[in-house]
Structure formats: structure tokens, C-alpha cells
Amino acid sequence: MVSALGMTAVLGGCGLTDDSDEVTLKLVAADYGDSKDNSSQHYWDELVKSYEAKHPDVQVDVTVYSWSDVDRKVREMVEAGKAPDMAQIGAYSDYADKNLLYRADDVLSIPVQADFVSQLAGAGQVNGVQYGLPFAASTRVLFYNKTLFSEAGVTPPKSWDDLAEAAEALKDKGVKYPYALPLGPEEAQAETMQWMLSGGGGYTDGVGTYSVDSPQNVTTFTWLRDELVGKGLTGPVAPGKLDRADAFAAFANGDVGMLNGHPSLMKMASDKGVKYGMVTTPGIDGASKSTLGVSDWMTAFKKNGHQEEVGDFLDFVYSDENVLDFSREYDLLPVTTSASEVMSTAEEDKNLKPFLDELLLSELYPVGKTSWGAVSADVKKRIGQAVASGGSPEEVLGQIQVTAMRAGSAE
């Protein structure tokens, strides 16, 4: 799985050393780096070195895996009866549902648990109990190519109509992807939710019930089909075949007028010399009132015990210094209120401020539902058909809703 944030993982198993007074904690984590030079392994090695210097009776072994491997590796470890003490991964609800995890208040001190950003803490809950500890967060804004916009004589859009008009002008200037709409299988669930939110909908309603085929969502995808895709404003690759990574690469190559993006796109674009701007995602009648937020999760497994040691280590992980170091290294948002307050005013973090400002307005995937995995997979499989020529948004969203209801009935 590629995390919406793009992180690295640490692998672990855990047990006592020969000296019964010493405890070895095993952590499996995900890799947020894009090369060996900035692998998350370096971050964890430094953090553990600092922690062990003050805690000589505790050792922490960290193994980092790529996002394409980490969730599977942890699942295999758990199934083999060798769960790590901690795993920093993309999902937690299946493990919580099987009673394999410590609750947040089993391991974290009260000040640390209370410091999580409220939206993220809420998304870490199953039936009102927090098991998922947010580890890194990201939001989405609309990126636009300043050079292409200037050449086309258009300004950043605030509404859907503005976006369509800008896309028409960009197309007339020969821009390859006036608006890149990645609804391909890599991360279709993200672009889908971003558009649902901008139209006043979402995957769930106000009480958490799946509402994939709501009138608002049908309206949104009908508009996309008719006003963008049908008018040739989304580029040469059908949205259902366009993956997010390819859309980002095309933006960095100067071939995209605008697209929804997260913080990692800033460096990609800058490295290629693309002059870009960022604005709040356009909504149906003005700037969207909500945006997509994404979090990756730290989990603490009960299998090996070590509750006290795990808790003490995690309190250290979530100190302001460590949260800020990680966020700044990988262009991610802090998951704690105190670190967010520091970042919101620090000059060195000004590039992340647009994303940070969106965090308190964000909505996250319904990750507390064990059914979400099946729903997300079905979105990736089907949603591109909703905007294809002759496609029926009502029918496609209805099919996904059936999947959601069936999967949800087992919860």
C-alpha cells in the first residue's frame, strides 16, 4: 500500500533479552523517504539513540519497510504470533477489532493523548475508544502552474465553474492536462473524497453511515463527467487509468495546469523548476468548506506485554521536538496541537502553512470502520467508470454503496 502521506516503515518483534531486567521493544515502521539518504530509518536510529541514552534498561529495535510492504509484513507477523510491540502503519481498525491493541489511554500519558489534533484523534477511534495513534498527517490543496495560468490569462479558481473556465483556457493554449483527475487504482479513494467534500457530500453522513450514492455525490460526479471529462479537459489519459503518482510527475514536468496535491508535490515541482501556487480546493459555489485529511497510524500491540515501556517510549516519540523533526524532514503535518502551533508561526515552516490551515477543516477517511478497506478497494476498482463517456454516476456510486452496506453489516 502506498500511504496518502508516503511514509517508511519499521519492522519488529519483541522479547526480553538474556538480562531479565532489560527489555527490548520491537518497532516496525513505514518509510517516508524517497531515497536511502532520507530513509525514515535514519530518523528512527537517531531518536532511539537519544532515548536509549536516558533509558539504559530498554532497547528499541526498529525495522523500516517501504509503504508497499509494511502493512503486509506486520499482518504476517501478527498471523504468525510474532506481533511487534509497536507498528507504524496505514491502518489499525482490523487489529483493534480483534482486541490485539492497547488503547491509547493504556500506554500514553494524559497530556500526550490530550495533545492530538482533535480530527486525527477522532479518526483513531473504534466505537468511541482510541486505538489508532496518529503519527503523521497531510491535507490536500489545489496546486496550479503559475506559468501556464499566466499564459492562459486565468486566475486561480474558487468554484467549480471557475475551475472549468480555467481548464478551457488552458486547453486552448495546448496544455496537456488542464486539470489532472487521477481516479486510477493507486489512490482513487483520495481524489474521490476530495471531490465529494467539495460538493457537500462524502463517504459517510453526519452520523457515520455510508452515503456513497447520496444526491450530492451523484451531482458531483455528473458534473465531473459532463463539464470536465466530457469536454476533454482532463488530459489524454482516461481518469480511471490515471494514477496519482503519474499525475504528480506530469505536474512536475510542466504538463498539468492544476490538480489536487499534498505537501510532497512541493519539492517535486520545485526540483523541476515549476513555479506553482496553492489555493483551497474549489467547491460547488466557492472555496470548499472541507478538505481531505489523511493520517498514518502508530499502534501498540498487547502480545508481548511491556505496556509501561511501550508507553514511556511513545511519550518520547510524541514530544514536540521529535514530532517537529519528523514533520519537517518529510513535509508532513504535526499530529499534535502543540507542535502545530509551533509550525504555524515558524518562518522555516511557511511552505506547509497552507496545508496546516486546512487540517482543522479536514475530514478523514472512515478508517475506524473495519469495512473501509473493502469500500476503498471498490472505489479504486469502479469510480473511473462514473466519469467515463456514457457512464452513470448514479449506477456506479450505487454499486459502491452496496459494497459498503454489505461490508458494514459485519461490523
CSV table of C-alpha atoms in Angstrom, one decimal:
chain,number,residue,atom,x,y,z
A,1,MET,CA,0.0,0.0,0.0
A,2,VAL,CA,1.2,3.5,-0.8
A,3,SER,CA,0.3,5.7,2.0
A,4,ALA,CA,-1.5,9.0,1.1
A,5,LEU,CA,1.3,10.5,3.1
A,6,GLY,CA,4.1,8.4,1.6
A,7,MET,CA,6.0,7.1,4.6
A,8,THR,CA,8.5,4.4,5.6
A,9,ALA,CA,8.1,1.5,8.0
A,10,VAL,CA,9.9,-0.1,10.9
A,11,LEU,CA,9.6,-3.9,11.5
A,12,GLY,CA,9.8,-5.6,14.8
A,13,GLY,CA,9.2,-8.4,17.1
A,14,CYS,CA,9.8,-8.2,20.7
A,15,GLY,CA,11.1,-10.0,23.7
A,16,LEU,CA,13.2,-10.0,26.8
A,17,THR,CA,17.0,-10.1,26.5
A,18,ASP,CA,19.1,-12.5,28.5
A,19,ASP,CA,19.2,-10.0,31.3
A,20,SER,CA,15.7,-10.2,32.7
A,21,ASP,CA,15.9,-6.6,33.8
A,22,GLU,CA,16.4,-5.4,30.2
A,23,VAL,CA,13.5,-5.1,27.8
A,24,THR,CA,13.8,-5.0,24.0
A,25,LEU,CA,11.0,-3.3,22.2
A,26,LYS,CA,10.4,-4.1,18.5
A,27,LEU,CA,9.0,-1.4,16.3
A,28,VAL,CA,8.0,-1.8,12.6
A,29,ALA,CA,7.7,1.5,10.8
A,30,ALA,CA,7.0,2.8,7.3
A,31,ASP,CA,9.4,4.7,5.2
A,32,TYR,CA,8.6,8.3,4.3
A,33,GLY,CA,11.8,8.9,2.4
A,34,ASP,CA,12.3,8.8,-1.3
A,35,SER,CA,15.9,7.5,-1.2
A,36,LYS,CA,18.4,5.8,1.1
A,37,ASP,CA,19.7,9.2,2.1
A,38,ASN,CA,16.5,10.3,3.7
A,39,SER,CA,15.0,6.9,4.7
A,40,SER,CA,13.0,7.0,7.9
A,41,GLN,CA,15.5,4.5,9.2
A,42,HIS,CA,17.8,7.5,9.8
A,43,TYR,CA,15.1,9.3,11.8
A,44,TRP,CA,14.3,6.3,14.0
A,45,ASP,CA,18.0,5.5,14.5
A,46,GLU,CA,18.7,9.0,15.9
A,47,LEU,CA,15.5,9.0,18.0
A,48,VAL,CA,16.3,5.6,19.5
A,49,LYS,CA,19.9,6.5,20.2
A,50,SER,CA,18.6,9.6,22.2
A,51,TYR,CA,16.0,7.5,24.0
A,52,GLU,CA,18.3,4.6,25.0
A,53,ALA,CA,20.9,7.1,26.4
A,54,LYS,CA,18.4,8.0,29.0
A,55,HIS,CA,16.9,4.5,29.4
A,56,PRO,CA,19.7,2.0,29.7
A,57,ASP,CA,17.4,-0.9,30.6
A,58,VAL,CA,15.3,-0.5,27.4
A,59,GLN,CA,16.5,-1.2,23.9
A,60,VAL,CA,14.4,-0.4,20.8
A,61,ASP,CA,14.9,-2.3,17.6
A,62,VAL,CA,13.4,-0.6,14.6
A,63,THR,CA,12.9,-2.0,11.2
A,64,VAL,CA,11.7,0.2,8.4
A,65,TYR,CA,9.8,-1.1,5.3
A,66,SER,CA,8.6,0.6,2.2
A,67,TRP,CA,4.9,1.5,2.1
A,68,SER,CA,4.3,-1.2,-0.4
A,69,ASP,CA,5.5,-3.8,2.1
A,70,VAL,CA,4.9,-2.6,5.6
A,71,ASP,CA,1.2,-3.4,6.2
A,72,ARG,CA,1.7,-6.9,4.7
A,73,LYS,CA,4.8,-7.5,6.8
A,74,VAL,CA,3.0,-6.5,10.0
A,75,ARG,CA,0.0,-8.6,9.1
A,76,GLU,CA,2.2,-11.7,8.5
A,77,MET,CA,4.0,-11.1,11.8
A,78,VAL,CA,0.7,-10.9,13.7
A,79,GLU,CA,-0.7,-14.0,12.0
A,80,ALA,CA,2.5,-15.9,12.9
A,81,GLY,CA,2.0,-15.0,16.6
A,82,LYS,CA,5.0,-12.7,16.5
A,83,ALA,CA,3.4,-9.2,16.7
A,84,PRO,CA,5.8,-6.4,17.2
A,85,ASP,CA,5.4,-4.2,20.3
A,86,MET,CA,4.6,-1.2,18.0
A,87,ALA,CA,3.8,-0.8,14.3
A,88,GLN,CA,3.6,2.5,12.5
A,89,ILE,CA,1.4,1.6,9.5
A,90,GLY,CA,-1.5,2.7,7.4
A,91,ALA,CA,-4.5,1.1,9.2
A,92,TYR,CA,-5.4,0.0,12.7
A,93,SER,CA,-9.1,-0.9,12.9
A,94,ASP,CA,-8.8,-4.7,12.0
A,95,TYR,CA,-6.3,-5.2,14.8
A,96,ALA,CA,-8.4,-3.2,17.3
A,97,ASP,CA,-11.5,-5.2,16.3
A,98,LYS,CA,-9.6,-8.4,17.2
A,99,ASN,CA,-8.6,-6.9,20.6
A,100,LEU,CA,-4.9,-7.0,19.8
A,101,LEU,CA,-4.1,-3.4,20.6
A,102,TYR,CA,-3.6,-1.4,23.7
A,103,ARG,CA,-6.0,1.5,24.0
A,104,ALA,CA,-4.4,5.0,23.7
A,105,ASP,CA,-5.0,5.6,27.4
A,106,ASP,CA,-3.3,2.3,28.3
A,107,VAL,CA,0.0,3.5,27.0
A,108,LEU,CA,0.1,7.3,26.7
A,109,SER,CA,0.3,9.8,29.4
A,110,ILE,CA,-2.8,12.1,29.7
A,111,PRO,CA,-1.0,15.2,28.4
A,112,VAL,CA,0.3,13.4,25.3
A,113,GLN,CA,-3.1,11.8,24.5
A,114,ALA,CA,-4.9,15.1,25.0
A,115,ASP,CA,-2.5,16.9,22.7
A,116,PHE,CA,-3.5,15.1,19.5
A,117,VAL,CA,-5.3,17.3,16.9
A,118,SER,CA,-9.0,16.5,17.5
A,119,GLN,CA,-9.8,15.4,14.0
A,120,LEU,CA,-7.0,12.9,14.0
A,121,ALA,CA,-7.7,11.6,17.5
A,122,GLY,CA,-11.4,11.1,16.4
A,123,ALA,CA,-10.4,9.2,13.3
A,124,GLY,CA,-8.3,6.9,15.6
A,125,GLN,CA,-11.4,5.6,17.4
A,126,VAL,CA,-13.4,2.4,17.1
A,127,ASN,CA,-16.7,2.6,18.9
A,128,GLY,CA,-15.6,5.7,20.8
A,129,VAL,CA,-12.3,4.2,22.0
A,130,GLN,CA,-9.0,5.4,20.6
A,131,TYR,CA,-6.7,2.7,19.4
A,132,GLY,CA,-5.0,4.4,16.4
A,133,LEU,CA,-2.4,7.0,17.5
A,134,PRO,CA,-2.0,9.5,14.6
A,135,PHE,CA,1.6,9.6,13.6
A,136,ALA,CA,1.8,11.9,10.5
A,137,ALA,CA,-0.8,13.9,8.7
A,138,SER,CA,-1.4,15.5,5.4
A,139,THR,CA,-4.1,17.6,3.8
A,140,ARG,CA,-4.9,18.5,0.2
A,141,VAL,CA,-5.0,21.8,-1.6
A,142,LEU,CA,-5.3,22.8,-5.3
A,143,PHE,CA,-1.9,23.2,-6.9
A,144,TYR,CA,-1.7,25.3,-10.1
A,145,ASN,CA,1.1,26.0,-12.6
A,146,LYS,CA,1.7,29.8,-12.4
A,147,THR,CA,3.4,30.0,-15.8
A,148,LEU,CA,0.6,28.1,-17.6
A,149,PHE,CA,-2.0,30.2,-15.8
A,150,SER,CA,-0.3,33.4,-16.8
A,151,GLU,CA,0.0,32.3,-20.4
A,152,ALA,CA,-3.7,31.4,-20.5
A,153,GLY,CA,-4.7,34.6,-18.8
A,154,VAL,CA,-6.6,33.0,-15.9
A,155,THR,CA,-6.6,33.3,-12.2
A,156,PRO,CA,-6.7,30.5,-9.5
A,157,PRO,CA,-10.3,29.1,-9.3
A,158,LYS,CA,-12.5,29.4,-6.3
A,159,SER,CA,-15.5,27.5,-7.6
A,160,TRP,CA,-16.2,24.5,-9.9
A,161,ASP,CA,-17.3,27.0,-12.6
A,162,ASP,CA,-14.1,28.9,-12.2
A,163,LEU,CA,-12.1,25.6,-12.5
A,164,ALA,CA,-13.9,24.6,-15.7
A,165,GLU,CA,-13.4,28.0,-17.3
A,166,ALA,CA,-9.7,28.0,-16.4
A,167,ALA,CA,-9.4,24.4,-17.8
A,168,GLU,CA,-11.0,25.5,-21.1
A,169,ALA,CA,-8.5,28.4,-21.4
A,170,LEU,CA,-5.6,26.1,-20.6
A,171,LYS,CA,-6.8,23.6,-23.1
A,172,ASP,CA,-7.0,26.3,-25.8
A,173,LYS,CA,-3.3,27.1,-25.0
A,174,GLY,CA,-2.4,23.4,-25.7
A,175,VAL,CA,-1.8,22.4,-22.0
A,176,LYS,CA,-1.7,18.6,-22.0
A,177,TYR,CA,-3.7,18.1,-18.7
A,178,PRO,CA,-5.7,21.2,-18.0
A,179,TYR,CA,-7.0,19.5,-14.8
A,180,ALA,CA,-5.4,16.2,-13.9
A,181,LEU,CA,-8.1,13.9,-12.4
A,182,PRO,CA,-6.4,10.8,-11.0
A,183,LEU,CA,-9.1,8.2,-10.5
A,184,GLY,CA,-6.8,5.3,-11.3
A,185,PRO,CA,-6.4,2.4,-8.9
A,186,GLU,CA,-3.4,3.7,-7.0
A,187,GLU,CA,-5.2,6.3,-4.9
A,188,ALA,CA,-8.6,6.9,-6.4
A,189,GLN,CA,-10.2,7.0,-2.9
A,190,ALA,CA,-8.4,10.3,-2.2
A,191,GLU,CA,-9.4,12.2,-5.3
A,192,THR,CA,-12.9,10.8,-5.0
A,193,MET,CA,-13.3,12.0,-1.4
A,194,GLN,CA,-11.8,15.4,-2.2
A,195,TRP,CA,-14.4,16.0,-4.9
A,196,MET,CA,-17.2,14.6,-2.7
A,197,LEU,CA,-16.4,17.0,0.0
A,198,SER,CA,-16.2,19.9,-2.4
A,199,GLY,CA,-19.7,19.1,-3.4
A,200,GLY,CA,-21.1,18.9,0.1
A,201,GLY,CA,-21.0,15.2,0.3
A,202,GLY,CA,-18.6,12.5,1.5
A,203,TYR,CA,-18.3,8.7,2.0
A,204,THR,CA,-20.5,8.9,5.2
A,205,ASP,CA,-23.2,11.2,6.5
A,206,GLY,CA,-23.3,13.2,9.7
A,207,VAL,CA,-23.8,10.1,11.9
A,208,GLY,CA,-21.2,8.0,10.2
A,209,THR,CA,-23.5,5.9,8.0
A,210,TYR,CA,-22.2,5.2,4.5
A,211,SER,CA,-23.8,7.6,2.0
A,212,VAL,CA,-21.7,7.0,-1.2
A,213,ASP,CA,-24.7,7.3,-3.5
A,214,SER,CA,-26.1,10.5,-1.9
A,215,PRO,CA,-27.7,13.1,-4.2
A,216,GLN,CA,-24.7,15.4,-3.5
A,217,ASN,CA,-22.2,12.8,-4.6
A,218,VAL,CA,-24.2,11.9,-7.7
A,219,THR,CA,-24.4,15.6,-8.6
A,220,THR,CA,-20.6,15.9,-8.1
A,221,PHE,CA,-19.7,13.1,-10.4
A,222,THR,CA,-22.3,14.0,-13.0
A,223,TRP,CA,-20.6,17.4,-13.2
A,224,LEU,CA,-17.2,15.9,-13.5
A,225,ARG,CA,-18.4,13.6,-16.3
A,226,ASP,CA,-20.1,16.4,-18.2
A,227,GLU,CA,-18.1,19.5,-17.5
A,228,LEU,CA,-14.5,18.3,-17.3
A,229,VAL,CA,-14.0,14.8,-18.7
A,230,GLY,CA,-16.7,15.0,-21.5
A,231,LYS,CA,-15.2,18.3,-22.7
A,232,GLY,CA,-11.7,16.9,-22.9
A,233,LEU,CA,-10.3,19.0,-20.0
A,234,THR,CA,-8.6,16.1,-18.1
A,235,GLY,CA,-5.9,15.2,-20.5
A,236,PRO,CA,-5.1,12.2,-22.8
A,237,VAL,CA,-5.3,9.5,-20.2
A,238,ALA,CA,-8.7,8.4,-19.0
A,239,PRO,CA,-9.2,9.4,-15.3
A,240,GLY,CA,-9.8,5.8,-14.4
A,241,LYS,CA,-6.4,4.9,-15.8
A,242,LEU,CA,-4.5,7.9,-14.4
A,243,ASP,CA,-2.7,7.2,-11.1
A,244,ARG,CA,-1.9,9.9,-8.6
A,245,ALA,CA,1.9,9.3,-8.9
A,246,ASP,CA,1.7,9.8,-12.7
A,247,ALA,CA,-0.4,12.9,-12.3
A,248,PHE,CA,2.2,14.4,-9.8
A,249,ALA,CA,5.0,13.5,-12.2
A,250,ALA,CA,3.2,15.2,-15.1
A,251,PHE,CA,2.7,18.3,-12.9
A,252,ALA,CA,6.4,18.4,-12.1
A,253,ASN,CA,7.1,18.1,-15.8
A,254,GLY,CA,5.0,21.2,-16.5
A,255,ASP,CA,2.3,19.3,-18.3
A,256,VAL,CA,-0.6,19.9,-15.8
A,257,GLY,CA,-2.5,23.1,-15.3
A,258,MET,CA,-3.9,22.2,-11.9
A,259,LEU,CA,-4.6,19.2,-9.6
A,260,ASN,CA,-5.2,18.3,-6.0
A,261,GLY,CA,-2.0,17.7,-4.2
A,262,HIS,CA,-0.4,17.1,-0.8
A,263,PRO,CA,2.9,18.6,0.5
A,264,SER,CA,5.3,16.2,-1.2
A,265,LEU,CA,4.4,17.7,-4.5
A,266,MET,CA,6.0,21.0,-3.5
A,267,LYS,CA,9.5,19.5,-3.6
A,268,MET,CA,8.8,17.5,-6.7
A,269,ALA,CA,7.7,20.6,-8.6
A,270,SER,CA,10.5,22.9,-7.2
A,271,ASP,CA,13.1,20.3,-8.1
A,272,LYS,CA,11.9,20.5,-11.7
A,273,GLY,CA,11.7,24.3,-11.7
A,274,VAL,CA,7.9,24.5,-11.9
A,275,LYS,CA,6.5,27.7,-10.5
A,276,TYR,CA,3.4,26.7,-8.6
A,277,GLY,CA,0.7,28.3,-6.4
A,278,MET,CA,-1.7,26.7,-4.0
A,279,VAL,CA,-5.3,27.6,-3.1
A,280,THR,CA,-8.1,26.0,-1.2
A,281,THR,CA,-9.8,23.3,-3.2
A,282,PRO,CA,-12.7,24.9,-5.3
A,283,GLY,CA,-16.2,23.9,-4.2
A,284,ILE,CA,-19.5,23.8,-5.9
A,285,ASP,CA,-20.2,27.5,-5.2
A,286,GLY,CA,-17.0,28.8,-3.8
A,287,ALA,CA,-14.0,27.5,-1.8
A,288,SER,CA,-14.7,24.1,-0.4
A,289,LYS,CA,-15.8,24.1,3.2
A,290,SER,CA,-13.9,20.9,3.9
A,291,THR,CA,-10.9,19.1,2.6
A,292,LEU,CA,-9.4,15.7,2.7
A,293,GLY,CA,-7.2,14.9,5.7
A,294,VAL,CA,-5.1,11.8,5.8
A,295,SER,CA,-3.3,10.2,8.8
A,296,ASP,CA,-1.0,7.3,9.2
A,297,TRP,CA,-1.1,5.4,12.5
A,298,MET,CA,1.1,4.2,15.3
A,299,THR,CA,-0.3,1.1,17.0
A,300,ALA,CA,0.8,-0.7,20.2
A,301,PHE,CA,0.2,-4.5,20.4
A,302,LYS,CA,-0.6,-6.3,23.6
A,303,LYS,CA,1.0,-9.6,22.6
A,304,ASN,CA,4.4,-9.1,24.3
A,305,GLY,CA,3.3,-7.1,27.3
A,306,HIS,CA,5.8,-4.3,28.0
A,307,GLN,CA,2.9,-1.9,28.5
A,308,GLU,CA,4.8,0.5,30.7
A,309,GLU,CA,8.0,0.5,28.5
A,310,VAL,CA,5.9,1.0,25.3
A,311,GLY,CA,4.1,3.9,26.9
A,312,ASP,CA,7.2,5.6,28.0
A,313,PHE,CA,8.8,5.3,24.6
A,314,LEU,CA,5.7,6.6,22.8
A,315,ASP,CA,5.5,9.6,25.1
A,316,PHE,CA,9.1,10.3,23.9
A,317,VAL,CA,8.1,9.8,20.3
A,318,TYR,CA,5.3,12.3,20.6
A,319,SER,CA,7.4,15.1,22.2
A,320,ASP,CA,7.3,18.4,20.3
A,321,GLU,CA,10.9,18.1,19.3
A,322,ASN,CA,10.5,14.7,17.7
A,323,VAL,CA,7.1,15.4,16.1
A,324,LEU,CA,8.5,18.6,14.5
A,325,ASP,CA,11.7,16.9,13.4
A,326,PHE,CA,9.8,14.2,11.6
A,327,SER,CA,7.2,16.6,10.1
A,328,ARG,CA,9.9,18.9,8.7
A,329,GLU,CA,12.1,16.1,7.3
A,330,TYR,CA,9.2,14.7,5.3
A,331,ASP,CA,7.0,17.7,4.6
A,332,LEU,CA,4.2,16.3,6.7
A,333,LEU,CA,1.9,17.9,9.3
A,334,PRO,CA,2.3,17.5,13.0
A,335,VAL,CA,-0.3,15.4,14.7
A,336,THR,CA,-0.2,17.3,18.0
A,337,THR,CA,-1.8,20.6,18.8
A,338,SER,CA,1.4,22.0,20.5
A,339,ALA,CA,3.7,21.1,17.6
A,340,SER,CA,1.1,22.5,15.1
A,341,GLU,CA,1.1,25.8,17.0
A,342,VAL,CA,4.9,26.0,16.7
A,343,MET,CA,4.8,25.2,13.0
A,344,SER,CA,2.0,27.7,12.3
A,345,THR,CA,4.3,30.6,13.2
A,346,ALA,CA,7.8,29.4,12.4
A,347,GLU,CA,9.4,31.0,9.3
A,348,GLU,CA,11.0,27.7,8.3
A,349,ASP,CA,7.6,26.1,8.0
A,350,LYS,CA,5.8,28.7,5.9
A,351,ASN,CA,5.6,26.4,2.9
A,352,LEU,CA,3.5,24.0,5.0
A,353,LYS,CA,1.2,26.6,6.4
A,354,PRO,CA,-1.5,26.3,3.7
A,355,PHE,CA,-1.8,22.6,4.5
A,356,LEU,CA,-1.7,23.2,8.2
A,357,ASP,CA,-4.5,25.8,7.9
A,358,GLU,CA,-6.7,23.1,6.2
A,359,LEU,CA,-6.1,20.5,8.9
A,360,LEU,CA,-8.8,21.8,11.3
A,361,LEU,CA,-11.3,21.9,8.4
A,362,SER,CA,-10.4,18.4,7.2
A,363,GLU,CA,-12.3,15.2,7.1
A,364,LEU,CA,-10.6,11.8,7.2
A,365,TYR,CA,-11.4,8.5,5.6
A,366,PRO,CA,-13.8,6.4,7.8
A,367,VAL,CA,-10.8,4.4,8.9
A,368,GLY,CA,-12.4,3.4,12.2
A,369,LYS,CA,-14.7,1.1,10.3
A,370,THR,CA,-13.3,-2.3,9.6
A,371,SER,CA,-15.3,-2.2,6.3
A,372,TRP,CA,-13.3,0.8,5.0
A,373,GLY,CA,-10.7,-1.5,3.3
A,374,ALA,CA,-13.4,-3.2,1.2
A,375,VAL,CA,-15.1,0.1,0.3
A,376,SER,CA,-11.8,1.8,-0.6
A,377,ALA,CA,-10.9,-1.2,-2.8
A,378,ASP,CA,-14.2,-1.0,-4.6
A,379,VAL,CA,-13.8,2.8,-5.2
A,380,LYS,CA,-10.4,2.1,-6.8
A,381,LYS,CA,-12.0,-0.5,-9.0
A,382,ARG,CA,-15.1,1.3,-10.1
A,383,ILE,CA,-15.0,5.1,-9.7
A,384,GLY,CA,-13.4,5.8,-13.1
A,385,GLN,CA,-16.4,4.4,-14.8
A,386,ALA,CA,-18.6,7.1,-13.2
A,387,VAL,CA,-17.0,9.8,-15.3
A,388,ALA,CA,-16.4,7.9,-18.5
A,389,SER,CA,-18.3,8.7,-21.6
A,390,GLY,CA,-21.7,7.1,-21.2
A,391,GLY,CA,-21.0,6.2,-17.6
A,392,SER,CA,-23.7,6.5,-15.0
A,393,PRO,CA,-22.5,8.2,-11.7
A,394,GLU,CA,-25.8,7.1,-10.0
A,395,GLU,CA,-25.3,3.5,-11.0
A,396,VAL,CA,-21.5,3.3,-10.1
A,397,LEU,CA,-21.9,5.1,-6.8
A,398,GLY,CA,-24.9,2.8,-6.1
A,399,GLN,CA,-22.7,-0.3,-6.7
A,400,ILE,CA,-20.1,1.1,-4.3
A,401,GLN,CA,-22.8,1.8,-1.7
A,402,VAL,CA,-24.0,-1.8,-1.9
A,403,THR,CA,-20.4,-2.9,-1.2
A,404,ALA,CA,-20.3,-0.5,1.7
A,405,MET,CA,-23.5,-1.7,3.2
A,406,ARG,CA,-22.6,-5.4,2.9
A,407,ALA,CA,-19.1,-4.9,4.4
A,408,GLY,CA,-20.5,-2.7,7.1
A,409,SER,CA,-23.2,-5.2,8.1
A,410,ALA,CA,-20.5,-7.4,9.6
A,411,GLU,CA,-19.2,-4.6,12.0
